[in-house]
Short mmCIF file of C-alpha atoms in Angstrom, two decimals:
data_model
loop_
_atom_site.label_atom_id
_atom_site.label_comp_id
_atom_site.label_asym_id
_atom_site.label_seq_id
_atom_site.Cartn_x
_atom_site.Cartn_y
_atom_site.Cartn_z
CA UNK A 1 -13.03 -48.85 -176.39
CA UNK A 2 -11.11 -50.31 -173.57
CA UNK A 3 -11.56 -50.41 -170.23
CA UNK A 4 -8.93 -49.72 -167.23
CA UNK A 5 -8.17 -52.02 -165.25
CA UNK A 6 -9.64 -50.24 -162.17
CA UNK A 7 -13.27 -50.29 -163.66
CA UNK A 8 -13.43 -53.33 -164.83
CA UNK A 9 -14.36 -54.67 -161.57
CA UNK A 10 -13.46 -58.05 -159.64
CA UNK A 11 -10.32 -59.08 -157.94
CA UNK A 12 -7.01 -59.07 -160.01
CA UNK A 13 -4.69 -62.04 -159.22
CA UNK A 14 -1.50 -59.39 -160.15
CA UNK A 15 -2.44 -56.99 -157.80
CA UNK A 16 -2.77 -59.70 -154.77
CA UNK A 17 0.56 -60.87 -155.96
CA UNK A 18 2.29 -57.42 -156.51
CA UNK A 19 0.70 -56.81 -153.01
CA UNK A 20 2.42 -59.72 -151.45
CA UNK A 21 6.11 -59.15 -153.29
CA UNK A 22 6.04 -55.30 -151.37
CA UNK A 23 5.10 -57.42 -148.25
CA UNK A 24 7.78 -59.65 -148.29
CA UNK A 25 10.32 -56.78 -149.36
CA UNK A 26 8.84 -55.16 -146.49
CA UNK A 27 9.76 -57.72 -144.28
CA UNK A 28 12.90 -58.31 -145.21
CA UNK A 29 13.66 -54.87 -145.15
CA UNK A 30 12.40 -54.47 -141.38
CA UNK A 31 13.73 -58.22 -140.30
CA UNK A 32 17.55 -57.59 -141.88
CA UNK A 33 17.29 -53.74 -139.66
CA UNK A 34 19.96 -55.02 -136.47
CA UNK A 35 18.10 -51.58 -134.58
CA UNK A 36 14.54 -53.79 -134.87
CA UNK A 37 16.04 -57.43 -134.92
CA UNK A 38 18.90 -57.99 -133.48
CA UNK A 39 21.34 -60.79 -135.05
CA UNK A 40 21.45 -63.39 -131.93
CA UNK A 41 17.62 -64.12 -132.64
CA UNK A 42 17.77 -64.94 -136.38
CA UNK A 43 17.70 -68.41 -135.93
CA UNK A 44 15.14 -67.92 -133.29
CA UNK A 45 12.66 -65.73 -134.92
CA UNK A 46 13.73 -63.36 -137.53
CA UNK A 47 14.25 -66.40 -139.77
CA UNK A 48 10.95 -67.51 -139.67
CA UNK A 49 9.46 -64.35 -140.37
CA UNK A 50 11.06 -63.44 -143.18
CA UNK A 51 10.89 -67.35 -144.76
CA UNK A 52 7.07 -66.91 -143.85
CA UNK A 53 6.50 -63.69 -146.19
CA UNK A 54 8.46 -65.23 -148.78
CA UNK A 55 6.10 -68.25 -148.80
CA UNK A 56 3.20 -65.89 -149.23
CA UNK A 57 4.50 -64.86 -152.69
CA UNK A 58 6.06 -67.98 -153.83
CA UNK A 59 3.08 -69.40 -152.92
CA UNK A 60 0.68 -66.96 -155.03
CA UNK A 61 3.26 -66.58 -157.70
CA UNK A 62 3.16 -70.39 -158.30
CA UNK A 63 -0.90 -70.75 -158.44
CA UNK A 64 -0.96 -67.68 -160.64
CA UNK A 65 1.56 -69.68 -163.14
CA UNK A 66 -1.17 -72.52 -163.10
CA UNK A 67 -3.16 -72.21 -166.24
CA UNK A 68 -6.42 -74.16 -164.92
CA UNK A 69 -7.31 -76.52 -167.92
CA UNK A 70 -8.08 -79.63 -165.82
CA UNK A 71 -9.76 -80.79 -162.22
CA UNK A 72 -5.99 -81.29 -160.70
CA UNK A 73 -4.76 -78.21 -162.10
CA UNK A 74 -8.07 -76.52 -160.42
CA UNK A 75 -7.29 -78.01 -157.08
CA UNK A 76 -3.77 -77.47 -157.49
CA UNK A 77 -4.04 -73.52 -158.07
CA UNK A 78 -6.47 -73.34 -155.15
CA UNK A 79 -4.62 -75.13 -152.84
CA UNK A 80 -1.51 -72.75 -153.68
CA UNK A 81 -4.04 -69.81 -152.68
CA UNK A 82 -5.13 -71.40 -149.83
CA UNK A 83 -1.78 -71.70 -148.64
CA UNK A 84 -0.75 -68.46 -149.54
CA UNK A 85 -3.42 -67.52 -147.46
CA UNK A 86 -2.63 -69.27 -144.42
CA UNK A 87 0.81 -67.94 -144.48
CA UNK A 88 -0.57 -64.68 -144.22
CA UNK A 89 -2.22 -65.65 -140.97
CA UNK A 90 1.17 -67.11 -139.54
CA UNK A 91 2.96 -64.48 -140.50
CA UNK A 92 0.25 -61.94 -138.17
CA UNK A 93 1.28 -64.70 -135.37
CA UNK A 94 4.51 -64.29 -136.07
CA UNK A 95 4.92 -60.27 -135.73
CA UNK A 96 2.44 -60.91 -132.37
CA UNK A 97 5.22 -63.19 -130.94
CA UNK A 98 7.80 -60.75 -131.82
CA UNK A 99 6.10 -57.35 -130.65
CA UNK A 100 7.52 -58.14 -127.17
CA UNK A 101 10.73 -60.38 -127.81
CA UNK A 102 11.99 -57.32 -130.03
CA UNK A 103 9.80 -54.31 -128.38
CA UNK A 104 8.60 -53.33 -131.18
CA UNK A 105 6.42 -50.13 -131.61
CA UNK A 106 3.02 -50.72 -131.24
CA UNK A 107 2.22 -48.38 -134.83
CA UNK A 108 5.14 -50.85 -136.20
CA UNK A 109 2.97 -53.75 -135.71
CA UNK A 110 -0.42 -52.37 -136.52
CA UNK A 111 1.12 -50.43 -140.01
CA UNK A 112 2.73 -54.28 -140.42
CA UNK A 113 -0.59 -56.46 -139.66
CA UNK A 114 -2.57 -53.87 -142.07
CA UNK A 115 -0.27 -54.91 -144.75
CA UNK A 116 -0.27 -58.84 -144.27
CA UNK A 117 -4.18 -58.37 -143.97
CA UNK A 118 -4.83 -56.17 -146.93
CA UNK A 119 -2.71 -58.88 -148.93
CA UNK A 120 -4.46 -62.21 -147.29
CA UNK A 121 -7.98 -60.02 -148.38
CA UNK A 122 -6.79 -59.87 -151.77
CA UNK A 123 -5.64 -63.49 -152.20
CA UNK A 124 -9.12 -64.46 -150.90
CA UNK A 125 -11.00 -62.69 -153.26
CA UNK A 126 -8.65 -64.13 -155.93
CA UNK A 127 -9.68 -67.47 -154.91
CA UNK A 128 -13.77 -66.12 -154.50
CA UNK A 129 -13.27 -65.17 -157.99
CA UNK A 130 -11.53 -68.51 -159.45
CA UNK A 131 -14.40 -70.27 -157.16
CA UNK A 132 -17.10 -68.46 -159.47
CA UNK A 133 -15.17 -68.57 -162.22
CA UNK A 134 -14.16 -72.17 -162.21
CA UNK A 135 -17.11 -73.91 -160.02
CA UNK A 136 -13.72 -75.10 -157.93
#
């Protein structure tokens, strides 16, 4: 008999990543909204935040393609993670800088740091569990 997917227990690499695609579209969504970001600070800001969420993804998308047979293709996946996960922290730097450049609501922010959290939480234990899993 099989199990679901919810009780089998540990971290699953499609959720962080699923996680991360709804934050990005999130982003996007918010960032490309002139009433919250007006156009004459793309370049300036909006840019950045949306090219940061996007890296997030990409980046976990690309380590979850890596099918770890090897010592470089162990370092290589984590490395993808690891950056994946230190986008996630820019990207909470990112919406701090623009809280006051855009005036932004306060329950905005929070609702938008809870997300880019939640996601960085699940990429590290995807990496916690490739660490046990792979002695990486």
């Amino acid at each position: 008999m099989s199990m679901s997917a919810g009780k089998r227990g540990g971290p699953r690499e499609l959720t962080a990543i699923y996680k991360a695609r709804l934050l990005a579209a999130y982003t996007i969504d918010i960032c490309t909204n002139e009433k919250n970001f007006p156009l004459e600070y793309e370049t300036a800001l909006t840019n950045d935040i949306i090219q940061t969420a996007k890296d997030i993804y990409l980046y976990a998308r690309r380590a979850n393609r890596i099918k770890v047979e090897s010592n470089d293709t162990r370092t290589e996946r984590r490395l993808l993670q690891e950056m994946a996960i230190r986008r996630c922290g820019d990207l909470c730097d990112l919406i701090e800088l623009a809280q006051p450049v855009y005036h932004l609501e306060t329950r905005r922010i929070k609702y938008w740091e809870d997300q880019t959290d939640y996601v960085q939480n699940l990429l590290e234990r995807w990496m916690n569990s490739d660490i046990r899993r792979y002695g990486m």
